[in-house]
Amino acid sequence: MRDPGSLRSHQWYGTDGLRSFSHRARTRQLGYLPEEHLGKPVIAVLNTWSDINPCHVHLRERAQAVKRGVWQAGGFPLEFPVSTLSETFQKPTPMLYRNMLAMETEELLRSYPVDGAVLLGGCDKSTPALLMGAASVDLPAVFVPAGPMLPGHWRDQVLGSGTDMWKYWDDRRAGLIGDAELAELENGLARSPGTCMTMGTASTLTAAAEALGVTMPGASSIPAVDSGHDRMAAASGRRIVGLVHRDLRLSRILTRPAYEDAVATVLALGGSTNAVIHLIAMAGRSGVPLALDDFDRIARTVPVLADLRPGGQYLMEDFHFAGGLPAFLSRLTDVLHLDRPTVAHDSLREQLAGARVHNTEVIRPRSRPLADEGGVAVLRGNLCPDGAVIKHIAAEPHLLRHTGPAVVFDDYRTMQRTINDPGLGITADTVLVLRNAGPKGGPGMPEYGMLPIPDHLLKEGVRDMVRISDARMSGTSYGTCVLHVAPESYVGGPLALVRTGDTISLDVPARSLRLDVPDDELERRRAAWSPPPAKYERGYGALYGEQITQADTGCDFAFLSRPGAVPDPYAG
Ligand code: FES
């Protein structure tokens, strides 16, 4: 047990002065007696619940379970509502607001009497946002993943969220199904609260959080509506109190070895390309250098072992009953750093002891991988001097080496309006290029990267083409989509110089993306190029445009990611 006088919250409650007197009086106003809270670790329960967020709609109840655990362990829980980031509803993209939630998390934890935190999130950007903010304050913290929703169903088909939505939408455009089938699909795609149940961005990031060691073991795959999820939430509440007593801060957990293990995990899962941006940003907040090249290097050391959609066949519930992440990580012990601590155990080795795979089709053995290398490749070349990424395991193999003529769209709306125009002459060999969809140009890098296949090609049976953009792509999407091209076109990256008819060469095995245009011609085009006007003249969007960094460095705000002192609120 820790001396109560050494708790951070003691400065608010326990000192001899007017301010502590006032804080104690106001806590009585909240309905608590001094013996209920004084001297106990104060645990902030940061809750991203909202009526608008179907992935987090159960978190109001889970927060109660967390608080139950905190009380049981002798802590004092206080729930804080924070921004909800709903991948489905928030436009133009919740990525625009990831850093806002990170800021809110950091400033709430710093400015209130908090000794430790439990962070409730899971829908895509909420996981990195909460962890970026908490890492910046560096208190003890436990992350509670919202958990995947139940598998979707339609007639005799099992549906994966996102992945099957795109598939059946394309079937409708190709005339294979009609409105009646689509109405049935609407009922069956999302059957319960919880995050997307494919290995999309949400499952990728919550798995990364578990691999980092900031969740209870196995937490990331427990279905949102399983009673085990409630028990995990309560266990997280009990755990955080112990972490505060041991003063085990996030900086002891979120180390370079932990981030390397999270990268290996994401790649071996065949996870979302979005994890590249988020893990780089999270590592930045932890003071850990992590670069695009780390992903490519580690990808060559791990195979893809999880047969999960969109790259494979199964869904998160299957993964959970196959043993979840502890079982999955037990397949990778030769590449993991097993002596590092987690919030639950003194070492990852201890955490994985006894973990077993119960279904070798869902979690494959090393002798039978889905792919010999991790699921994301980093490309370089004159079209992406600071890098680009591709999820090559979700691409048609014959397109991984491809040379074709570009058809360029200057923005997403133009692309939507004109993609089916026969006058563009788009064939299956065309390389579709979308620009002004990056961190500044989007803004927020909307998930436009899986550009639609034109209707006439869909009807001919074409289901994949080479597509290149400075946008991101949903973790549930698929196809030969080169993403995160850096620097983005909006700031004058080479993507801004491509013209329809130029030849582009993609060679994933060689990790190369080239625009086959002579350098002197590119220089002429650069001299004629001028930056597009700013989209936001005021407000948060203007701040975003001024501060956002490029994709290869994580899209954090420059003023948040730089090192520097921040005074303790009681120092002044
Ligand atoms: Fe929330 Fe997919 S929409 S996790």
XYZ file of C-alpha atoms and ligand atoms in Angstrom:
576
model
C 0.000 0.000 0.000
C 1.208 3.434 -0.859
C 1.460 6.240 1.702
C -1.689 8.324 1.048
C 0.405 11.465 1.346
C 2.352 10.450 -1.749
C -0.735 10.240 -3.948
C -1.155 12.966 -6.542
C -4.726 13.533 -5.342
C -3.409 14.331 -1.855
C -2.536 17.801 -3.149
C -6.230 18.416 -3.736
C -7.665 16.709 -0.651
C -5.123 16.148 2.064
C -3.101 19.273 2.635
C -3.735 21.807 5.349
C -5.164 24.796 3.526
C -8.189 26.539 2.139
C -8.099 24.685 -1.172
C -8.160 21.215 0.426
C -10.907 22.367 2.783
C -12.907 23.520 -0.228
C -12.271 20.286 -2.169
C -13.348 18.150 0.799
C -16.493 20.233 1.242
C -17.322 19.912 -2.441
C -16.757 16.151 -2.357
C -19.317 16.000 0.479
C -21.549 17.952 -1.900
C -21.121 15.032 -4.328
C -22.539 12.793 -1.614
C -19.367 11.134 -0.301
C -18.159 10.941 3.296
C -14.442 11.563 3.902
C -13.912 7.915 4.902
C -15.199 6.866 1.463
C -12.477 8.672 -0.466
C -9.779 10.321 1.634
C -6.432 8.615 1.301
C -7.684 6.318 -1.459
C -6.316 6.376 -5.015
C -8.625 8.476 -7.175
C -9.317 6.621 -10.413
C -10.650 8.524 -13.405
C -12.893 6.364 -15.580
C -12.757 8.044 -18.991
C -15.840 7.013 -20.910
C -16.364 7.533 -24.647
C -19.989 6.316 -24.428
C -22.591 8.168 -26.496
C -26.075 7.551 -27.866
C -24.663 8.219 -31.360
C -21.883 5.652 -31.136
C -23.140 2.068 -31.668
C -19.672 0.701 -30.978
C -19.610 2.234 -27.486
C -23.287 2.256 -26.554
C -22.736 -0.417 -23.860
C -19.894 1.468 -22.191
C -22.185 3.275 -19.780
C -22.850 -0.115 -18.155
C -19.210 -1.163 -18.418
C -18.158 1.975 -16.568
C -20.293 0.762 -13.660
C -18.411 -2.535 -13.686
C -15.080 -0.687 -13.710
C -16.222 1.416 -10.741
C -17.336 -1.729 -8.919
C -13.812 -3.090 -9.327
C -12.206 0.152 -8.170
C -14.351 0.219 -4.995
C -13.587 -3.464 -4.335
C -9.849 -2.762 -4.464
C -10.057 0.264 -2.166
C -9.981 3.057 -4.728
C -12.284 6.008 -5.358
C -13.715 5.970 -8.916
C -14.917 9.073 -10.718
C -16.369 8.845 -14.221
C -15.506 11.487 -16.809
C -17.454 11.660 -20.081
C -15.091 12.434 -22.955
C -15.563 12.905 -26.708
C -16.941 9.975 -28.595
C -15.335 9.194 -31.954
C -17.818 7.263 -34.060
C -16.273 5.917 -37.226
C -19.723 5.534 -38.706
C -21.290 8.888 -38.072
C -18.588 11.512 -37.611
C -17.742 13.473 -40.783
C -15.588 14.200 -42.643
C -13.691 11.607 -40.575
C -13.124 10.961 -36.865
C -9.416 11.080 -37.678
C -9.878 14.840 -37.678
C -10.762 14.535 -33.988
C -8.296 11.877 -32.777
C -5.881 14.532 -31.571
C -8.730 16.483 -29.967
C -9.667 13.464 -27.821
C -5.990 12.943 -27.064
C -5.768 16.548 -25.878
C -8.957 16.229 -23.856
C -7.673 13.034 -22.225
C -4.340 14.604 -21.363
C -5.752 17.815 -19.974
C -8.534 16.136 -17.948
C -6.109 13.738 -16.315
C -3.645 16.512 -15.571
C -6.030 19.146 -14.290
C -8.134 16.967 -11.945
C -7.159 15.061 -8.785
C -6.399 11.807 -10.569
C -3.965 9.090 -9.479
C -4.736 6.557 -12.199
C -7.102 6.078 -15.116
C -9.219 3.456 -16.788
C -9.813 4.310 -20.435
C -12.944 2.978 -22.163
C -12.820 3.026 -25.944
C -12.399 0.897 -29.028
C -13.988 2.407 -32.120
C -10.977 3.006 -34.370
C -9.364 6.322 -33.357
C -10.574 6.289 -29.772
C -7.950 3.712 -28.761
C -4.902 5.667 -29.962
C -6.428 8.960 -28.822
C -6.975 7.805 -25.234
C -3.562 6.181 -25.016
C -1.762 9.154 -26.599
C -3.307 11.486 -24.028
C -2.676 9.176 -21.076
C 0.913 8.525 -22.176
C 1.533 12.269 -22.275
C 0.467 12.626 -18.618
C 2.225 9.391 -17.662
C -0.036 8.124 -14.896
C -0.852 4.455 -14.282
C -3.616 3.477 -16.713
C -5.558 0.455 -17.933
C -7.376 0.360 -21.264
C -10.763 -1.380 -21.518
C -11.516 -2.312 -25.154
C -15.183 -1.972 -26.103
C -15.115 -5.466 -27.607
C -16.321 -6.668 -31.009
C -20.020 -6.863 -31.905
C -21.636 -10.232 -32.649
C -21.072 -11.738 -36.132
C -23.428 -10.468 -38.821
C -25.874 -12.799 -40.565
C -27.877 -12.730 -43.811
C -29.764 -15.810 -44.946
C -27.111 -18.538 -44.812
C -24.194 -16.093 -44.944
C -22.028 -14.877 -42.043
C -21.329 -11.164 -42.517
C -18.336 -9.113 -41.500
C -18.983 -5.446 -40.797
C -17.530 -3.131 -43.391
C -16.037 -5.900 -45.495
C -19.391 -7.400 -46.521
C -21.032 -4.003 -46.748
C -18.565 -3.058 -49.531
C -18.939 -6.486 -51.153
C -22.734 -6.460 -51.315
C -22.832 -2.816 -52.350
C -20.637 -3.736 -55.306
C -22.967 -6.704 -55.997
C -25.864 -4.296 -56.163
C -23.968 -1.958 -58.505
C -23.167 -4.966 -60.661
C -26.874 -5.891 -60.713
C -26.371 -9.166 -58.802
C -28.749 -8.236 -55.948
C -31.601 -5.719 -55.632
C -33.161 -3.398 -53.056
C -35.027 -6.200 -51.272
C -31.794 -8.071 -50.547
C -30.140 -4.844 -49.486
C -32.926 -4.168 -46.974
C -32.396 -7.610 -45.454
C -28.676 -6.958 -45.282
C -29.321 -3.735 -43.355
C -30.887 -5.827 -40.609
C -28.130 -8.378 -40.437
C -24.862 -6.468 -40.717
C -24.583 -5.134 -37.153
C -26.414 -7.278 -34.594
C -25.252 -5.902 -31.257
C -23.298 -3.126 -29.574
C -19.560 -3.318 -30.062
C -16.817 -2.546 -32.529
C -16.492 -3.977 -36.043
C -15.990 -7.738 -35.689
C -13.519 -8.089 -38.538
C -9.792 -7.429 -38.124
C -10.503 -3.832 -39.081
C -8.963 -0.786 -37.489
C -10.796 -1.189 -34.174
C -9.770 -4.809 -33.603
C -6.264 -4.059 -34.857
C -5.797 -1.187 -32.419
C -7.335 -2.933 -29.422
C -5.110 -5.950 -30.159
C -2.159 -3.549 -30.346
C -3.174 -2.135 -26.953
C -3.251 -5.638 -25.485
C 0.111 -6.456 -27.082
C 1.532 -3.238 -25.630
C 0.460 -4.539 -22.233
C -2.121 -1.924 -21.238
C -5.192 -4.200 -21.061
C -6.086 -7.228 -19.005
C -4.943 -10.438 -20.774
C -7.355 -11.531 -23.482
C -9.429 -8.340 -23.145
C -9.284 -7.218 -26.766
C -11.369 -10.007 -28.307
C -14.075 -10.511 -25.664
C -17.377 -9.862 -27.472
C -18.960 -6.626 -26.292
C -22.144 -8.317 -25.082
C -20.468 -11.338 -23.462
C -20.756 -11.366 -19.669
C -17.015 -11.931 -19.681
C -16.717 -8.352 -20.915
C -18.357 -7.097 -17.739
C -16.012 -9.223 -15.652
C -12.997 -7.924 -17.577
C -14.140 -4.341 -16.938
C -14.419 -5.001 -13.185
C -11.014 -6.711 -13.175
C -9.546 -3.631 -14.896
C -11.003 -1.484 -12.102
C -9.411 -3.667 -9.454
C -6.118 -3.731 -11.323
C -5.683 0.012 -11.676
C -5.799 0.505 -7.909
C -2.908 -1.919 -7.515
C -0.976 -0.150 -10.270
C -1.359 3.174 -8.468
C -0.083 1.637 -5.243
C 2.946 0.325 -7.160
C 3.243 3.626 -9.079
C 3.531 1.597 -12.296
C 3.166 4.389 -14.838
C 2.567 4.047 -18.555
C 6.169 4.997 -19.280
C 7.254 1.692 -17.691
C 4.892 -0.217 -19.968
C 5.017 1.742 -23.243
C 8.661 1.161 -24.117
C 10.401 0.581 -27.443
C 10.235 -3.246 -26.990
C 6.497 -2.954 -26.293
C 5.930 -0.918 -29.464
C 8.003 -3.363 -31.528
C 5.822 -6.171 -30.181
C 2.673 -4.238 -31.022
C 3.949 -3.759 -34.577
C 4.730 -7.480 -34.876
C 1.269 -8.299 -33.549
C -0.520 -6.012 -35.986
C 1.452 -7.387 -38.919
C 0.957 -11.029 -37.938
C -2.765 -10.399 -37.534
C -2.950 -8.968 -41.053
C -4.316 -5.850 -39.359
C -5.367 -2.437 -40.588
C -2.984 -0.037 -42.321
C -4.346 2.652 -40.001
C -2.310 1.066 -37.214
C 0.847 2.335 -38.898
C -0.145 5.962 -38.369
C -1.568 5.441 -34.899
C 1.295 3.398 -33.466
C 3.831 5.950 -34.726
C 1.803 8.717 -33.061
C 1.394 6.761 -29.817
C 5.098 5.938 -29.707
C 5.850 9.612 -30.238
C 3.860 10.483 -27.116
C 5.801 7.813 -25.218
C 9.101 9.326 -26.321
C 9.837 6.155 -28.299
C 11.219 6.482 -31.838
C 9.155 4.380 -34.248
C 9.334 4.805 -38.023
C 7.750 3.418 -41.169
C 10.871 1.381 -41.822
C 10.370 -0.428 -38.498
C 7.109 -1.785 -39.899
C 8.736 -3.021 -43.087
C 11.670 -4.554 -41.187
C 9.437 -6.327 -38.669
C 7.027 -7.428 -41.433
C 9.826 -9.505 -42.913
C 10.239 -11.386 -39.612
C 6.620 -12.376 -38.909
C 4.130 -14.401 -40.949
C 0.385 -13.709 -41.049
C -1.203 -16.277 -38.755
C -4.751 -14.998 -38.173
C -7.334 -16.073 -40.739
C -9.585 -13.072 -40.172
C -11.573 -10.892 -42.533
C -10.985 -8.776 -44.537
C -7.863 -10.728 -45.556
C -9.172 -14.137 -44.407
C -12.435 -15.821 -43.491
C -13.182 -15.742 -39.765
C -14.460 -13.087 -37.373
C -13.425 -11.807 -33.957
C -15.714 -14.130 -32.012
C -13.987 -17.079 -33.694
C -10.651 -15.544 -32.739
C -11.802 -15.152 -29.145
C -12.820 -18.785 -28.830
C -9.612 -19.852 -30.558
C -7.811 -18.447 -27.526
C -7.702 -14.715 -28.247
C -4.557 -12.636 -28.250
C -2.686 -14.581 -25.526
C -2.966 -17.716 -27.681
C -2.037 -15.743 -30.792
C 1.033 -14.214 -29.127
C 2.099 -17.663 -27.923
C 2.780 -18.374 -31.629
C 5.186 -15.415 -31.832
C 7.316 -15.806 -28.715
C 10.525 -15.962 -30.758
C 10.049 -12.387 -31.967
C 8.458 -10.841 -28.846
C 10.200 -9.177 -25.915
C 9.015 -11.469 -23.152
C 10.683 -9.806 -20.172
C 8.849 -6.500 -20.340
C 6.086 -5.731 -17.807
C 2.386 -5.401 -18.552
C -0.356 -3.931 -16.410
C -1.381 -7.449 -15.395
C 1.925 -9.275 -14.975
C 5.550 -8.632 -14.157
C 6.467 -9.959 -17.577
C 4.832 -10.790 -20.893
C 6.338 -14.274 -20.497
C 4.292 -14.743 -17.322
C 1.202 -13.341 -19.054
C 1.455 -15.846 -21.906
C 2.197 -18.864 -19.726
C -0.482 -21.487 -20.289
C -1.989 -19.742 -23.336
C -3.199 -22.301 -25.885
C -4.631 -22.187 -29.387
C -7.986 -23.997 -29.548
C -8.630 -23.642 -33.282
C -5.712 -23.948 -35.677
C -7.755 -22.741 -38.643
C -8.408 -19.350 -37.047
C -4.949 -19.019 -35.477
C -2.644 -20.903 -37.811
C 0.546 -22.677 -36.749
C 3.846 -21.211 -37.960
C 4.153 -24.163 -40.334
C 0.956 -23.147 -42.157
C 0.811 -19.320 -42.334
C -1.629 -17.348 -44.459
C 1.301 -15.308 -45.747
C 5.010 -15.670 -45.180
C 5.434 -11.990 -44.367
C 3.476 -9.519 -42.255
C 0.424 -7.904 -43.788
C 1.671 -4.384 -44.572
C 4.481 -3.314 -46.890
C 6.145 0.104 -46.968
C 6.812 1.486 -50.443
C 9.383 4.064 -51.541
C 10.037 5.795 -54.832
C 9.804 9.113 -56.605
C 6.023 9.182 -56.094
C 6.335 8.744 -52.316
C 9.756 9.936 -51.127
C 8.615 9.785 -47.483
C 6.858 6.473 -47.922
C 3.489 4.897 -48.622
C 1.859 1.710 -47.368
C -0.081 -1.140 -48.915
C -1.902 -4.044 -47.294
C -0.690 -6.489 -49.902
C -2.371 -9.509 -48.330
C -5.750 -7.937 -49.167
C -4.785 -7.324 -52.817
C -5.151 -9.407 -55.970
C -1.741 -11.100 -56.308
C -1.485 -10.366 -60.047
C -1.611 -6.609 -59.331
C 1.293 -6.545 -56.893
C 3.588 -5.937 -59.870
C 1.755 -3.658 -62.244
C 2.493 -0.856 -64.681
C -0.348 1.174 -66.111
C -1.570 4.591 -67.208
C -2.878 6.959 -64.531
C -6.331 8.497 -64.391
C -6.119 11.327 -61.871
C -8.874 12.783 -59.710
C -8.148 16.075 -57.965
C -10.561 15.453 -55.129
C -13.006 12.899 -53.802
C -16.209 14.623 -54.918
C -14.952 14.895 -58.502
C -13.971 11.244 -58.397
C -17.439 10.241 -57.134
C -19.117 12.309 -59.855
C -17.004 11.150 -62.777
C -15.648 7.656 -62.049
C -18.298 6.042 -64.275
C -17.754 8.457 -67.173
C -16.862 6.306 -70.220
C -14.945 9.265 -71.608
C -12.208 8.694 -69.026
C -11.274 5.475 -70.804
C -10.696 3.559 -67.564
C -9.758 -0.090 -68.097
C -8.723 -2.827 -65.688
C -5.087 -1.780 -66.299
C -5.643 1.847 -65.339
C -4.019 3.147 -62.146
C -6.598 5.273 -60.342
C -5.046 8.247 -58.524
C -6.811 10.377 -55.918
C -5.143 13.428 -54.409
C -5.926 16.155 -51.887
C -7.135 13.526 -49.416
C -4.169 13.582 -47.031
C -3.667 14.941 -43.500
C -4.027 18.611 -44.556
C -5.800 18.148 -47.856
C -8.608 15.852 -46.628
C -8.334 17.186 -44.052
C -7.792 14.283 -41.698
C -6.997 11.671 -44.348
C -10.550 10.371 -44.826
C -10.877 6.674 -45.660
C -11.228 7.313 -49.389
C -8.313 5.056 -50.340
C -10.399 2.136 -51.648
C -11.544 4.055 -54.739
C -14.584 2.403 -56.320
C -14.211 0.212 -59.380
C -16.206 1.820 -62.260
C -19.594 0.182 -62.890
C -18.750 -1.043 -66.386
C -15.700 -2.918 -65.073
C -17.673 -4.383 -62.162
C -20.149 -5.774 -64.654
C -17.245 -7.370 -66.519
C -16.204 -9.058 -63.278
C -13.274 -6.769 -62.386
C -13.050 -6.587 -58.572
C -9.621 -5.043 -58.026
C -7.457 -2.364 -59.618
C -4.340 -0.458 -58.558
C -5.408 2.624 -56.658
C -3.084 5.271 -55.213
C -3.863 8.126 -52.834
C -2.671 10.159 -49.890
C -5.829 9.045 -48.044
C -6.292 6.198 -45.578
C -8.459 3.125 -46.078
C -10.921 1.510 -43.717
C -9.423 -1.470 -41.939
C -12.335 -3.510 -43.266
C -11.541 -2.608 -46.893
C -9.484 -4.566 -49.381
C -7.867 -4.264 -52.781
C -4.593 -3.098 -54.304
C -4.730 0.295 -52.622
C -1.545 2.266 -52.081
C -2.214 4.594 -49.153
C -0.675 7.338 -46.992
C 1.488 8.662 -49.836
C 3.875 11.139 -48.205
C 4.373 13.970 -48.526
C 0.724 14.474 -49.478
C -0.274 16.295 -52.664
C -1.814 19.237 -50.793
C 1.624 20.323 -49.567
C 3.243 19.747 -52.949
C 4.236 16.099 -52.706
C 4.933 14.396 -56.057
C 1.339 13.090 -56.155
C 0.387 16.690 -56.972
C 2.396 16.465 -60.201
C 0.849 13.328 -61.722
C -1.200 13.821 -64.905
C -3.727 11.538 -66.522
C -1.869 9.356 -69.008
C 1.400 9.229 -67.032
C 2.730 5.727 -66.464
C 2.962 4.478 -62.889
C 4.818 1.339 -61.828
C 4.012 -0.541 -58.639
C 6.322 -3.338 -57.517
C 5.390 -4.526 -54.036
C 8.025 -7.300 -53.804
C 10.650 -4.605 -54.542
C 8.794 -2.132 -52.244
C 8.755 0.405 -55.082
C 6.270 2.962 -56.406
C 7.447 5.049 -59.326
C 6.063 7.724 -61.589
C 7.687 7.113 -64.967
C 8.121 10.770 -65.886
C 11.567 12.358 -66.416
C 12.895 14.514 -63.566
C 13.154 17.664 -65.718
C 9.489 17.355 -66.698
C 8.555 16.909 -63.023
C 10.538 20.059 -62.202
C 8.607 21.998 -64.865
C 5.333 20.784 -63.400
C 6.494 21.674 -59.884
C 7.355 25.218 -60.975
C 3.809 25.593 -62.352
C 2.139 24.124 -59.239
C 0.518 26.317 -56.604
C -0.967 25.150 -53.287
C -4.756 24.818 -53.096
C -6.541 27.328 -50.848
C -6.949 26.483 -47.162
C -10.241 24.720 -46.486
C -10.765 26.020 -42.954
C -10.227 29.702 -42.252
C -11.089 29.498 -38.554
C -11.886 27.116 -35.725
C -10.565 23.670 -34.933
C -10.127 22.823 -38.621
C -7.769 25.783 -39.032
C -5.746 24.689 -35.994
C -5.659 21.181 -37.455
C -4.372 22.440 -40.792
C -1.637 24.461 -39.118
C -0.424 21.764 -36.744
C -0.981 18.367 -38.351
C 2.128 16.391 -39.279
C 2.433 14.054 -42.264
C 1.360 10.409 -42.331
C 4.863 8.987 -41.998
C 5.256 10.755 -38.650
C 1.844 9.811 -37.259
C -0.414 12.823 -37.970
C -0.032 14.184 -34.459
C -0.132 17.920 -33.837
C 3.347 19.428 -33.903
C 2.791 21.205 -30.585
C 1.604 17.982 -28.910
C 4.263 15.633 -30.204
C 7.307 17.740 -29.428
C 9.148 17.169 -26.147
C 8.937 19.872 -23.512
C 7.935 20.748 -19.980
C 4.314 21.031 -18.827
C 3.884 22.418 -15.301
C 2.014 20.417 -12.689
C -1.259 22.268 -11.982
C -0.323 22.572 -8.318
C 3.111 23.967 -9.057
C 1.783 27.478 -9.542
Fe -16.802 1.596 -34.753
Fe -16.061 0.000 -36.906
S -17.497 1.663 -36.822
S -15.374 0.012 -34.858
